[in-house]
């Protein structure tokens, strides 16, 4: 017997989409960090090892240091939103500097941010959540920066229920 039809959806393995961003070297004097670029690189490599197991493909995007401009960060987030499908999984990791402005709005600082002009040169948490919440895949967002602890549970829960995502990844 030879089957010429499509593989039933229940038998298809999901794709794992990984966006790993780590900035250790900022051009501003005194802003150098120790591990964000290494952490992003290591995380990306660890997820690539999942190829062939639970996932049919692992698509990774790694942006470190000078590669992680505001434009490349937003484009990489948008690429996952445009390409990840329902049933896939996505992991987004942001590491580097983060700040909160006088209105307590959190910003992830790309390598090309302009101090005191976070609104137009940094990536706001509102921008991040708008893009991430539009990803059709089950998505986990990791933010490893200063001031990320100020992101309250209500704002984070608007993105996803981490318990249901974690339970479905294995």
Short mmCIF file of C-alpha atoms in Angstrom, two decimals:
data_model
loop_
_atom_site.label_atom_id
_atom_site.label_comp_id
_atom_site.label_asym_id
_atom_site.label_seq_id
_atom_site.Cartn_x
_atom_site.Cartn_y
_atom_site.Cartn_z
CA UNK A 1 0.00 0.00 0.00
CA UNK A 2 1.35 3.44 -0.94
CA UNK A 3 -0.22 6.53 0.55
CA UNK A 4 -0.25 9.51 -1.82
CA UNK A 5 -2.28 11.83 0.38
CA UNK A 6 -1.17 14.38 2.92
CA UNK A 7 0.13 13.39 6.34
CA UNK A 8 -2.62 13.82 8.94
CA UNK A 9 -2.06 16.95 11.02
CA UNK A 10 -1.93 14.89 14.23
CA UNK A 11 1.23 13.17 12.95
CA UNK A 12 3.11 16.33 12.02
CA UNK A 13 5.82 17.45 14.40
CA UNK A 14 5.86 21.14 15.36
CA UNK A 15 8.58 23.60 14.47
CA UNK A 16 10.51 25.31 17.26
CA UNK A 17 11.20 28.99 16.62
CA UNK A 18 13.94 30.55 18.76
CA UNK A 19 14.88 34.22 18.91
CA UNK A 20 17.83 34.71 21.22
CA UNK A 21 19.14 38.25 21.76
CA UNK A 22 21.98 39.19 24.08
CA UNK A 23 23.83 42.47 24.30
CA UNK A 24 26.94 42.66 26.48
CA UNK A 25 28.80 45.43 24.62
CA UNK A 26 27.06 48.78 24.46
CA UNK A 27 28.91 51.77 22.98
CA UNK A 28 28.26 53.83 26.11
CA UNK A 29 31.20 53.87 28.57
CA UNK A 30 30.50 51.77 31.64
CA UNK A 31 27.53 49.93 30.11
CA UNK A 32 29.38 46.67 29.36
CA UNK A 33 27.75 43.55 30.81
CA UNK A 34 29.32 40.16 31.40
CA UNK A 35 27.08 37.40 30.09
CA UNK A 36 24.12 38.43 27.89
CA UNK A 37 25.77 37.61 24.54
CA UNK A 38 27.14 34.31 25.86
CA UNK A 39 23.79 33.41 27.43
CA UNK A 40 21.96 34.13 24.16
CA UNK A 41 24.50 32.08 22.19
CA UNK A 42 24.35 29.16 24.64
CA UNK A 43 20.54 29.19 24.73
CA UNK A 44 20.34 29.19 20.94
CA UNK A 45 22.78 26.27 20.73
CA UNK A 46 20.88 24.29 23.37
CA UNK A 47 17.60 24.66 21.50
CA UNK A 48 19.22 23.70 18.17
CA UNK A 49 20.02 20.33 19.77
CA UNK A 50 16.29 19.63 19.92
CA UNK A 51 16.16 19.08 16.15
CA UNK A 52 14.87 15.65 15.24
CA UNK A 53 13.33 14.87 18.59
CA UNK A 54 9.98 16.42 19.40
CA UNK A 55 10.43 19.08 16.70
CA UNK A 56 10.53 18.63 12.93
CA UNK A 57 12.71 21.74 12.59
CA UNK A 58 14.39 24.27 14.84
CA UNK A 59 14.65 27.74 13.37
CA UNK A 60 16.98 29.96 15.37
CA UNK A 61 17.80 33.62 15.08
CA UNK A 62 20.71 34.83 17.19
CA UNK A 63 21.46 38.53 17.59
CA UNK A 64 24.38 39.56 19.77
CA UNK A 65 26.00 42.88 20.53
CA UNK A 66 26.22 45.13 17.43
CA UNK A 67 23.74 42.92 15.53
CA UNK A 68 20.96 43.74 18.01
CA UNK A 69 19.77 47.15 16.82
CA UNK A 70 16.23 48.38 17.37
CA UNK A 71 15.41 47.54 13.76
CA UNK A 72 16.86 44.02 13.80
CA UNK A 73 15.17 43.21 17.13
CA UNK A 74 11.75 44.32 15.87
CA UNK A 75 12.26 42.56 12.50
CA UNK A 76 13.26 39.30 14.17
CA UNK A 77 10.20 39.42 16.45
CA UNK A 78 7.98 40.20 13.46
CA UNK A 79 9.52 37.35 11.43
CA UNK A 80 8.48 34.84 14.07
CA UNK A 81 5.02 36.36 14.23
CA UNK A 82 4.70 36.10 10.44
CA UNK A 83 6.07 32.57 10.06
CA UNK A 84 5.29 30.52 13.18
CA UNK A 85 2.12 28.50 12.78
CA UNK A 86 -0.49 27.20 15.18
CA UNK A 87 0.89 24.04 16.78
CA UNK A 88 4.49 25.31 16.67
CA UNK A 89 6.44 26.58 19.67
CA UNK A 90 8.36 29.84 19.98
CA UNK A 91 10.96 30.96 22.49
CA UNK A 92 12.00 34.62 22.73
CA UNK A 93 14.98 35.51 24.94
CA UNK A 94 16.03 39.13 25.52
CA UNK A 95 19.11 39.87 27.60
CA UNK A 96 20.99 43.11 28.12
CA UNK A 97 20.04 46.44 29.64
CA UNK A 98 16.48 47.46 30.41
CA UNK A 99 15.13 50.68 31.85
CA UNK A 100 11.88 52.13 33.09
CA UNK A 101 11.12 55.75 32.26
CA UNK A 102 9.40 58.28 34.51
CA UNK A 103 6.01 56.79 33.55
CA UNK A 104 7.31 53.35 34.63
CA UNK A 105 7.20 52.09 31.05
CA UNK A 106 9.76 49.31 30.59
CA UNK A 107 12.15 49.43 27.60
CA UNK A 108 14.59 46.82 26.31
CA UNK A 109 17.71 48.67 25.21
CA UNK A 110 19.09 47.62 21.82
CA UNK A 111 22.73 48.42 21.06
CA UNK A 112 21.81 51.60 19.16
CA UNK A 113 19.52 53.19 21.78
CA UNK A 114 19.84 56.89 22.51
CA UNK A 115 19.92 57.80 26.20
CA UNK A 116 16.88 59.83 27.23
CA UNK A 117 15.11 59.02 23.95
CA UNK A 118 13.80 55.58 24.82
CA UNK A 119 10.46 56.18 23.10
CA UNK A 120 11.97 56.19 19.61
CA UNK A 121 15.27 54.36 20.07
CA UNK A 122 14.47 51.50 22.48
CA UNK A 123 11.97 48.64 22.31
CA UNK A 124 9.05 49.19 24.67
CA UNK A 125 7.36 46.37 26.51
CA UNK A 126 4.17 47.44 24.75
CA UNK A 127 5.87 46.81 21.37
CA UNK A 128 7.17 43.45 22.59
CA UNK A 129 3.78 42.31 23.90
CA UNK A 130 1.95 43.51 20.80
CA UNK A 131 4.20 41.44 18.55
CA UNK A 132 4.54 38.40 20.83
CA UNK A 133 0.81 38.18 21.51
CA UNK A 134 0.27 37.98 17.72
CA UNK A 135 2.45 34.87 17.37
CA UNK A 136 0.21 31.92 16.50
CA UNK A 137 2.60 29.40 18.09
CA UNK A 138 2.69 28.74 21.81
CA UNK A 139 5.27 31.26 22.98
CA UNK A 140 7.56 31.66 25.96
CA UNK A 141 9.15 35.08 26.57
CA UNK A 142 12.27 35.41 28.74
CA UNK A 143 13.43 38.89 29.69
CA UNK A 144 16.77 38.95 31.53
CA UNK A 145 17.48 42.65 32.08
CA UNK A 146 17.56 45.30 34.75
CA UNK A 147 14.07 46.56 35.59
CA UNK A 148 12.33 43.53 34.08
CA UNK A 149 11.29 42.56 37.59
CA UNK A 150 8.94 45.54 37.52
CA UNK A 151 6.79 43.95 34.86
CA UNK A 152 3.73 43.04 36.84
CA UNK A 153 1.84 39.79 36.64
CA UNK A 154 -1.24 41.35 35.05
CA UNK A 155 0.80 42.66 32.10
CA UNK A 156 2.62 39.37 31.68
CA UNK A 157 -0.53 37.26 31.87
CA UNK A 158 -1.91 39.21 28.92
CA UNK A 159 0.69 37.46 26.77
CA UNK A 160 0.20 33.82 27.74
CA UNK A 161 -0.50 31.24 30.41
CA UNK A 162 3.01 29.90 31.12
CA UNK A 163 1.73 26.76 32.84
CA UNK A 164 -0.20 25.56 29.80
CA UNK A 165 2.71 26.37 27.48
CA UNK A 166 5.27 24.56 29.63
CA UNK A 167 3.00 21.53 29.87
CA UNK A 168 2.65 21.35 26.09
CA UNK A 169 6.34 21.64 25.19
CA UNK A 170 7.39 18.12 26.08
#
